[in-house]
PDB file of C-alpha atoms and ligand atoms in Angstrom:
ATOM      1  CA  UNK A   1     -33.716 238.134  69.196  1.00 97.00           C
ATOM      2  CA  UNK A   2     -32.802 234.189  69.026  1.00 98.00           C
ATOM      3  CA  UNK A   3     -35.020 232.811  66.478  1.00 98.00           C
ATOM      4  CA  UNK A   4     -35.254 229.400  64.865  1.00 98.00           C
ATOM      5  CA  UNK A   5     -36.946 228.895  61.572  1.00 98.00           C
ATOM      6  CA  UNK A   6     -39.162 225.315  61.823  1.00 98.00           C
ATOM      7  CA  UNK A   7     -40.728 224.025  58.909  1.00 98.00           C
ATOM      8  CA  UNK A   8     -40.754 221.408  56.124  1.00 97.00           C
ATOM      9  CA  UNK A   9     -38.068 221.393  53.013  1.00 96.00           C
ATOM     10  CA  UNK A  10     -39.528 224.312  50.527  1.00 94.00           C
ATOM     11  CA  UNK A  11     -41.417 225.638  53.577  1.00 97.00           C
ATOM     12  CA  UNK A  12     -39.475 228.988  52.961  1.00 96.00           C
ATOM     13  CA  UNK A  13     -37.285 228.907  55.779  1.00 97.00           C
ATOM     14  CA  UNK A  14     -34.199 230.484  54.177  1.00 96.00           C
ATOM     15  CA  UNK A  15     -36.637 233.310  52.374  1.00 96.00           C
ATOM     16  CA  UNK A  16     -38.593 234.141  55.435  1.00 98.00           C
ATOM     17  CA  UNK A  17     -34.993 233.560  57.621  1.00 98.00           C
ATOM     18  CA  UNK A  18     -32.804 236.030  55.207  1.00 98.00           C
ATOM     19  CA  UNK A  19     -35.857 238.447  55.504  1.00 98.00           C
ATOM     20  CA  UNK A  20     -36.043 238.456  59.317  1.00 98.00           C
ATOM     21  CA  UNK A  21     -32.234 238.255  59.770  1.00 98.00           C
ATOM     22  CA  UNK A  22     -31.993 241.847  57.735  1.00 97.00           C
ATOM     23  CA  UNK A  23     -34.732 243.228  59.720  1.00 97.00           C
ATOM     24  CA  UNK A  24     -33.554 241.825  63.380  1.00 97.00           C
ATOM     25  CA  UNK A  25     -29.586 243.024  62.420  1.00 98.00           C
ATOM     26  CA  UNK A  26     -28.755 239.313  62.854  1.00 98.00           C
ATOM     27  CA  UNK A  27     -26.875 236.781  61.181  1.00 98.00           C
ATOM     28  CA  UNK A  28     -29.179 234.241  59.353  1.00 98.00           C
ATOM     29  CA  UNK A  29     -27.556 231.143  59.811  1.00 98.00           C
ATOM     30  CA  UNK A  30     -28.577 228.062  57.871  1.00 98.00           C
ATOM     31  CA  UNK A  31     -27.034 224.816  58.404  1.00 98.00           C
ATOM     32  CA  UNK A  32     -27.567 223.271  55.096  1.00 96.00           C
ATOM     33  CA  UNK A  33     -25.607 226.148  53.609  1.00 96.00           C
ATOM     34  CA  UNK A  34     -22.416 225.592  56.007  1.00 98.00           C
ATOM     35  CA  UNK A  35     -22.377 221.999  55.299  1.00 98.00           C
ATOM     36  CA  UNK A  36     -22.822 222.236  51.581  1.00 96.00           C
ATOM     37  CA  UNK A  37     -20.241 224.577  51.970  1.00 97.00           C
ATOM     38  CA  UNK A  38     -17.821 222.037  53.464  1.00 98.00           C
ATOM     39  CA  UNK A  39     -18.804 219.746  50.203  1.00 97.00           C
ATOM     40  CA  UNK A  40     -18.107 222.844  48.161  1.00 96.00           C
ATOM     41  CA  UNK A  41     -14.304 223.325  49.291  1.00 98.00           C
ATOM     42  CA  UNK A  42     -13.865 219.769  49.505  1.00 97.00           C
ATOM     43  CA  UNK A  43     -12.786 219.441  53.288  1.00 98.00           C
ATOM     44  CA  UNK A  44     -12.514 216.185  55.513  1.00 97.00           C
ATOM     45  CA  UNK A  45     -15.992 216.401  56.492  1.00 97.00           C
ATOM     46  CA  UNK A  46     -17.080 217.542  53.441  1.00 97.00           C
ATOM     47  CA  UNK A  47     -16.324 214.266  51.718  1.00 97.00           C
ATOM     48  CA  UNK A  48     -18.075 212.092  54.996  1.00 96.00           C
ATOM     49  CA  UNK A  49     -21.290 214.213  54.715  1.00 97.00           C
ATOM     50  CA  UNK A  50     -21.125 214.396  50.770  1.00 97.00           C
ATOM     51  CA  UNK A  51     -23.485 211.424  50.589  1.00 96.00           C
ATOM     52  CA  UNK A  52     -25.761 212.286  52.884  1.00 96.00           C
ATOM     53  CA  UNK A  53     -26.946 215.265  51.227  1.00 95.00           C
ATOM     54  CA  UNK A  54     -27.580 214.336  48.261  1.00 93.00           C
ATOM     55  CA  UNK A  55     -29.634 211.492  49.725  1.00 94.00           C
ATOM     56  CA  UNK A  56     -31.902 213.860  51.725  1.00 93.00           C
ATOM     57  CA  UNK A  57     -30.873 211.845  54.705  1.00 96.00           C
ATOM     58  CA  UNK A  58     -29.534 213.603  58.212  1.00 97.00           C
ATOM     59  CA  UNK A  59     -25.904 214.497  58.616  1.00 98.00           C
ATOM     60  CA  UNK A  60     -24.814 212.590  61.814  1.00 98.00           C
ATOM     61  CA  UNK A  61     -25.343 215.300  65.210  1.00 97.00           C
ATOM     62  CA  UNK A  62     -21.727 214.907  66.130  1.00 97.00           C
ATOM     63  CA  UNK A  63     -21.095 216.584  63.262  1.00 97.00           C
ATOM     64  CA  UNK A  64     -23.500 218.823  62.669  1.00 98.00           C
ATOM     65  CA  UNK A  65     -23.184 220.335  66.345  1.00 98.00           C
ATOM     66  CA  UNK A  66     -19.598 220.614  65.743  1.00 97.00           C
ATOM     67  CA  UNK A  67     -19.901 222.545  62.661  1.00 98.00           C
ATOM     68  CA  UNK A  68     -23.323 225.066  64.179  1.00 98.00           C
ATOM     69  CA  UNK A  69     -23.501 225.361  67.415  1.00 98.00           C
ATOM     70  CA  UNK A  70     -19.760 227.565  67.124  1.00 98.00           C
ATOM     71  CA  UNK A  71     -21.584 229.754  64.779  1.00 98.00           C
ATOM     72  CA  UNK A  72     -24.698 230.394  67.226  1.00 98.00           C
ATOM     73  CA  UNK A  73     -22.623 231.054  70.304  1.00 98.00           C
ATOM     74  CA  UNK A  74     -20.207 233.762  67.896  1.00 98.00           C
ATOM     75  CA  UNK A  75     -24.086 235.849  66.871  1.00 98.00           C
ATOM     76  CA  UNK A  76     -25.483 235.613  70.012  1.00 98.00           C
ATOM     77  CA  UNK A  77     -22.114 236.844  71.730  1.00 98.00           C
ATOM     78  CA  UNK A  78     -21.336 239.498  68.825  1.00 97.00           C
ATOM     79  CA  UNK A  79     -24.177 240.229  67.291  1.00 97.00           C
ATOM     80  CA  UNK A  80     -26.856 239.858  70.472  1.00 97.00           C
ATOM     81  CA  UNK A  81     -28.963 237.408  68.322  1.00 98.00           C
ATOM     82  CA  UNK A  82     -29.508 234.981  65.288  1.00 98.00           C
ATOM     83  CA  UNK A  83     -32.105 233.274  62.997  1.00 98.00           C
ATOM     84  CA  UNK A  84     -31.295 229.814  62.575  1.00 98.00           C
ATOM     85  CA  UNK A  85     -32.858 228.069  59.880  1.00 98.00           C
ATOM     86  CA  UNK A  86     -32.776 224.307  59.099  1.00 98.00           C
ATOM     87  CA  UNK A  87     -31.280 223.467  62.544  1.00 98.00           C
ATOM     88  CA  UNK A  88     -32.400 221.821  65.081  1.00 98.00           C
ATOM     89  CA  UNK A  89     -34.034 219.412  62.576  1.00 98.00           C
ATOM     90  CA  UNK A  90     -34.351 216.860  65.661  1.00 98.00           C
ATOM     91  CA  UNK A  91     -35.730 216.511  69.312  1.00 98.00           C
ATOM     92  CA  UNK A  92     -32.207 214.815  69.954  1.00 98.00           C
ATOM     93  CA  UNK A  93     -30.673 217.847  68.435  1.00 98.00           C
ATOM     94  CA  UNK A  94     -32.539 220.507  69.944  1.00 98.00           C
ATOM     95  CA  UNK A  95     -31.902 218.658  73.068  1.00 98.00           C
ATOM     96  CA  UNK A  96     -27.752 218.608  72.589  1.00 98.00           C
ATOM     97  CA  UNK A  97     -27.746 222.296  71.723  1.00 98.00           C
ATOM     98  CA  UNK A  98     -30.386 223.324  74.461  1.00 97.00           C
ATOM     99  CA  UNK A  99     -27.300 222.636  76.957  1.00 95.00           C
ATOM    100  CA  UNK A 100     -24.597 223.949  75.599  1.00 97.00           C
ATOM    101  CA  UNK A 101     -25.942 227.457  74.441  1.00 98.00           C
ATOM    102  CA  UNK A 102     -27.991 227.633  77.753  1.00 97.00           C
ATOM    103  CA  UNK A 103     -24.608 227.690  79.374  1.00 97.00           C
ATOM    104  CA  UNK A 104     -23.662 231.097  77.343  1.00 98.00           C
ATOM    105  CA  UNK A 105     -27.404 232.609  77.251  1.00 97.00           C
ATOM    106  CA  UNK A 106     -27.605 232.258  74.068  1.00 98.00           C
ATOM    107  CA  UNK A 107     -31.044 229.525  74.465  1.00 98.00           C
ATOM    108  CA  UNK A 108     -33.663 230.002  71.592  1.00 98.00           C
ATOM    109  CA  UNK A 109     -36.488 232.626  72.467  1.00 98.00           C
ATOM    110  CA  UNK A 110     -38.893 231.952  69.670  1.00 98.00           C
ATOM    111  CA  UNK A 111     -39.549 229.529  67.156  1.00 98.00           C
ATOM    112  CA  UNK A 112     -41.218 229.858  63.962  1.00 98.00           C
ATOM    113  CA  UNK A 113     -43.264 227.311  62.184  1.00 98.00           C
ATOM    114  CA  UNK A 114     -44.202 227.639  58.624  1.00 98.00           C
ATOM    115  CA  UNK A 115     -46.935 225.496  58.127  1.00 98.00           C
ATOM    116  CA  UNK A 116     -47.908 224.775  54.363  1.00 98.00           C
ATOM    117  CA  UNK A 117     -49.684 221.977  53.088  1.00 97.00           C
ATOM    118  CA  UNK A 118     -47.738 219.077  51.553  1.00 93.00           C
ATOM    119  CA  UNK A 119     -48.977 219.878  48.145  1.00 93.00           C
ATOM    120  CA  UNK A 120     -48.110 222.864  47.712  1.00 95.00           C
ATOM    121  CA  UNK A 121     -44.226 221.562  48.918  1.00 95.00           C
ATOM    122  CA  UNK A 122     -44.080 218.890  46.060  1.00 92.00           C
ATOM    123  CA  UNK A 123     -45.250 221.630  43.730  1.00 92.00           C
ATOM    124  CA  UNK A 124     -42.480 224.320  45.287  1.00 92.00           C
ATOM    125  CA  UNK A 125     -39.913 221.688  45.321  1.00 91.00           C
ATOM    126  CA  UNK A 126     -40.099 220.391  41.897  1.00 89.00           C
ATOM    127  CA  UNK A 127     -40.031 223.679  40.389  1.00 88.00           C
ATOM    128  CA  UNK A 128     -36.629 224.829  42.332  1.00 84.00           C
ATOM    129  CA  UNK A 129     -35.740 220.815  40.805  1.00 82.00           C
ATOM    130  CA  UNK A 130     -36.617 222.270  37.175  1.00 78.00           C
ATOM    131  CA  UNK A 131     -34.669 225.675  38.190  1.00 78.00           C
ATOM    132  CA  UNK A 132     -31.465 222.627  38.647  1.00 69.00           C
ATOM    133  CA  UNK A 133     -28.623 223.259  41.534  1.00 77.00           C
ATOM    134  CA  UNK A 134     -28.925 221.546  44.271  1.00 81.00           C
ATOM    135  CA  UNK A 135     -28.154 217.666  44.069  1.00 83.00           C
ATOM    136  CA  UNK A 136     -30.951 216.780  46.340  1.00 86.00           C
ATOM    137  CA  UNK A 137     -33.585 219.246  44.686  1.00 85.00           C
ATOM    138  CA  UNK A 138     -34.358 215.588  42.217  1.00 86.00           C
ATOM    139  CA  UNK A 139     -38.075 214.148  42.540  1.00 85.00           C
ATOM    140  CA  UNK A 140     -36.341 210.945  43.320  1.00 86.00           C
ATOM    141  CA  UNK A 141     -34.401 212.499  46.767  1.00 91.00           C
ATOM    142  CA  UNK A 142     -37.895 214.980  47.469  1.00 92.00           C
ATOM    143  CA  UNK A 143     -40.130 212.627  48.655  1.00 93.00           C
ATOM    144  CA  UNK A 144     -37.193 210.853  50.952  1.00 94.00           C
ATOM    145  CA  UNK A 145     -36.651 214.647  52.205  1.00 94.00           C
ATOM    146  CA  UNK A 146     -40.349 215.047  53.010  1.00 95.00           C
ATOM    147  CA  UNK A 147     -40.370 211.601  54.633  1.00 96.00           C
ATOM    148  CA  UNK A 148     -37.445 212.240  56.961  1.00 96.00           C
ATOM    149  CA  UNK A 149     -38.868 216.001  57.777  1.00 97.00           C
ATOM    150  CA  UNK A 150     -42.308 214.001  58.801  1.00 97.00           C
ATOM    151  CA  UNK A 151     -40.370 211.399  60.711  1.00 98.00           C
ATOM    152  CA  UNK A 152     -37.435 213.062  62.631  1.00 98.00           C
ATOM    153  CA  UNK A 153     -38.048 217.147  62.551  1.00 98.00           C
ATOM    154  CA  UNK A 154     -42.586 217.068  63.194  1.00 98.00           C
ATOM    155  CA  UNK A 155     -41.568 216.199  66.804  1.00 98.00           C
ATOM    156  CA  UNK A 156     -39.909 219.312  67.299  1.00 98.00           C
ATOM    157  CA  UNK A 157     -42.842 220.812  67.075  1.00 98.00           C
ATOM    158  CA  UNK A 158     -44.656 219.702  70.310  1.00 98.00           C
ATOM    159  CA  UNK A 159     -41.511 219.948  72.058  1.00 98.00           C
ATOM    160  CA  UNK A 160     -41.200 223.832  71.601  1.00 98.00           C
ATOM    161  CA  UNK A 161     -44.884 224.190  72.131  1.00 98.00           C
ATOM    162  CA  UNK A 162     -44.694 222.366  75.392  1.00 98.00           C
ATOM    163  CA  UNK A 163     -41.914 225.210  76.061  1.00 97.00           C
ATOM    164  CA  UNK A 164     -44.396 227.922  75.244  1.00 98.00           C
ATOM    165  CA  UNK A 165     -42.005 228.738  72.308  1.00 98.00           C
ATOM    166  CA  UNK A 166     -43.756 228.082  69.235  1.00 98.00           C
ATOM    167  CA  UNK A 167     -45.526 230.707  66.849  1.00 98.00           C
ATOM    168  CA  UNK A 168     -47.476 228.761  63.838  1.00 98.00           C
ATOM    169  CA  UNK A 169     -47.619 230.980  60.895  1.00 98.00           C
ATOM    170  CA  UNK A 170     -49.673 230.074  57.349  1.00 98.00           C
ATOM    171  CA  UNK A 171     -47.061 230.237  54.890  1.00 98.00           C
ATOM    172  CA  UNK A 172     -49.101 229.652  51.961  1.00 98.00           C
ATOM    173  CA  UNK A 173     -49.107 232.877  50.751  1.00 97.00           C
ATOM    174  CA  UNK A 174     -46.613 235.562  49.146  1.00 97.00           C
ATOM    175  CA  UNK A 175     -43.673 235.875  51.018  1.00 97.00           C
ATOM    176  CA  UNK A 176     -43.585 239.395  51.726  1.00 97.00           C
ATOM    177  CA  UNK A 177     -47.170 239.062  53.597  1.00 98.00           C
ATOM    178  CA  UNK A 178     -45.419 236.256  55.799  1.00 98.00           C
ATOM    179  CA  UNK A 179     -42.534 238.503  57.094  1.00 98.00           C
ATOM    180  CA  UNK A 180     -45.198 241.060  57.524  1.00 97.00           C
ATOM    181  CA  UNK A 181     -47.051 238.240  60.121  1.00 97.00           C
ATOM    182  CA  UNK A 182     -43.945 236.934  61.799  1.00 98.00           C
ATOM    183  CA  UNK A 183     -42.730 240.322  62.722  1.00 97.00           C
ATOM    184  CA  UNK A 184     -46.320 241.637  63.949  1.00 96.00           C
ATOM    185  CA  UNK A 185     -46.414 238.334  66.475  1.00 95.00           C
ATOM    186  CA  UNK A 186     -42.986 238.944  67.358  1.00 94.00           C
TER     187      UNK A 186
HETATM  188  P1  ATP B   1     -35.304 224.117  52.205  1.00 71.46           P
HETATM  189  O1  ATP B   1     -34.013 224.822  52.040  1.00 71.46           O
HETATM  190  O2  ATP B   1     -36.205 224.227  51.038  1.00 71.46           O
HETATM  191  O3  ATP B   1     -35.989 224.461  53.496  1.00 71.46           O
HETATM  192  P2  ATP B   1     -34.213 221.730  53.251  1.00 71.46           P
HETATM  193  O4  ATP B   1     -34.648 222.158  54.588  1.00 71.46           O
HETATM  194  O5  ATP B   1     -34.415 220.306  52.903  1.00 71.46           O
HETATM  195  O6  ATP B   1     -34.953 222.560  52.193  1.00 71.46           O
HETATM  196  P3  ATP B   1     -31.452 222.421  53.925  1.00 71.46           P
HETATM  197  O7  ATP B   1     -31.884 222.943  55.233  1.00 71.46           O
HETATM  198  O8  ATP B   1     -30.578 223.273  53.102  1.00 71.46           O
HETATM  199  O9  ATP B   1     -32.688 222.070  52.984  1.00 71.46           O
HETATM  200  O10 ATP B   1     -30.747 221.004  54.195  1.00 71.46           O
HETATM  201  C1  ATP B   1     -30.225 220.235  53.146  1.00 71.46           C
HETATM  202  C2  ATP B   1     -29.626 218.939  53.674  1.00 71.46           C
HETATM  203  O11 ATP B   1     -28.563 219.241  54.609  1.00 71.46           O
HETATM  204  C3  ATP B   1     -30.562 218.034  54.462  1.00 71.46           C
HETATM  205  O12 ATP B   1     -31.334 217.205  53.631  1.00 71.46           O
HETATM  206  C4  ATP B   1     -29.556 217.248  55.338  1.00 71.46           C
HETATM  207  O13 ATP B   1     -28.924 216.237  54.580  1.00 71.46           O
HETATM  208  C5  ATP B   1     -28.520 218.298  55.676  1.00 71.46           C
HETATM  209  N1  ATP B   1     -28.818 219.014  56.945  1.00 71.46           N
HETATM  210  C6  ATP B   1     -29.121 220.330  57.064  1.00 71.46           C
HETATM  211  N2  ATP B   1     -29.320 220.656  58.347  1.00 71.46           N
HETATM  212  C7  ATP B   1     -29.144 219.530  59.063  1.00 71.46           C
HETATM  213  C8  ATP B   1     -29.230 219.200  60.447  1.00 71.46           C
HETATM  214  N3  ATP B   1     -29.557 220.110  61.375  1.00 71.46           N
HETATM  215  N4  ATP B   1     -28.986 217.922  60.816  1.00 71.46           N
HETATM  216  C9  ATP B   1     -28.676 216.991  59.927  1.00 71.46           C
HETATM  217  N5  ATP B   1     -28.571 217.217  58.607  1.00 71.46           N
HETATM  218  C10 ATP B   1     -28.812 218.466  58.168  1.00 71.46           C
HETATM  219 MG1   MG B   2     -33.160 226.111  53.164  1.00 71.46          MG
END
């Protein structure tokens, strides 16, 4: 199964995407993790893209296509499948990537959208900001986070329901009662 994982920061993309990832026996891959990685071991593009995570802002496609898509293609060719989680976060990305992995059949089947009410994202986001780690878990980068998600990543959602893709799923709720949705409507 080719799955993305759509949703707002502190929607509970990388819980429900680890989750679905151990029960399809496919790689979870989450793009924020690679490219905090590349911070983390301090390579080239590490230091250009330092600046835009901790801002909350996006991470230039170029780059961010260069350092995925390679990743997709290798679990859909090895492992027959993959939950991606915090990428596409754009119509111009989902576009981009649309050609080059429909090239290897390796297109997105399904796409998951946790829906959750803004509230309850401040609330989950400013505790993980208490919890400390991440430089852009800060109340002042948040609301810039939730502002770009509204802005540049919402639109993603009519284009993979115009696709017949999309599955909508209330993720309000405990997180073990979400997987247990997602897989019944897979
Ligand atoms: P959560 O993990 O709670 O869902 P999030 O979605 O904001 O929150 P990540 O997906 O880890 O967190 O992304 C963190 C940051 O990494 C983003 O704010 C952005 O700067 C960068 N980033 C991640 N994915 C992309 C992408 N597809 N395109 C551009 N930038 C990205
Ligand atoms: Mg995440």
């Amino acid at each position: 199964m080719r799955l993305v994982m759509l949703g707002a920061p502190g929607s509970g993309k990388g819980t429900q995407g680890a989750r679905l990832a151990e029960r399809l026996q496919v790689p979870h891959i989450a793009s924020g993790d690679l490219l905090r990685a590349q911070v983390r071991d301090r390579t080239e593009l590490g230091r250009l893209i330092a600046g835009c995570l901790d801002s909350g802002k996006l991470v230039p496609d170029e780059q961010v296509l260069d350092l995925v898509l390679p990743v997709v293609l290798a679990a859909a060719a090895g492992a027959g499948g993959y939950v991606l989680d915090g990428f596409p976060r754009s119509v111009a990305q989902a576009v981009k990537a649309e050609s080059v992995l429909a090239e290897s059949d390796a297109g997105v089947e399904r796409v998951i959208f946790l829906a959750v009410p803004e509230p309850v994202l401040v609330e989950r986001l400013l505790e993980r900001a208490g919890a400390a780690g991440r430089s852009d878990d800060t109340p002042e980068v948040i609301g810039d986070r939730l502002r770009v998600f509204q802005a540049e990543t919402r639109p993603l959602i009519d284009h993979y329901r115009a696709r017949g893709l999309l599955l909508e799923v209330a993720a309000d709720r405990p997180a073990e009662e979400i997987t247990q949705a997602i897989v019944t409507i897979l």
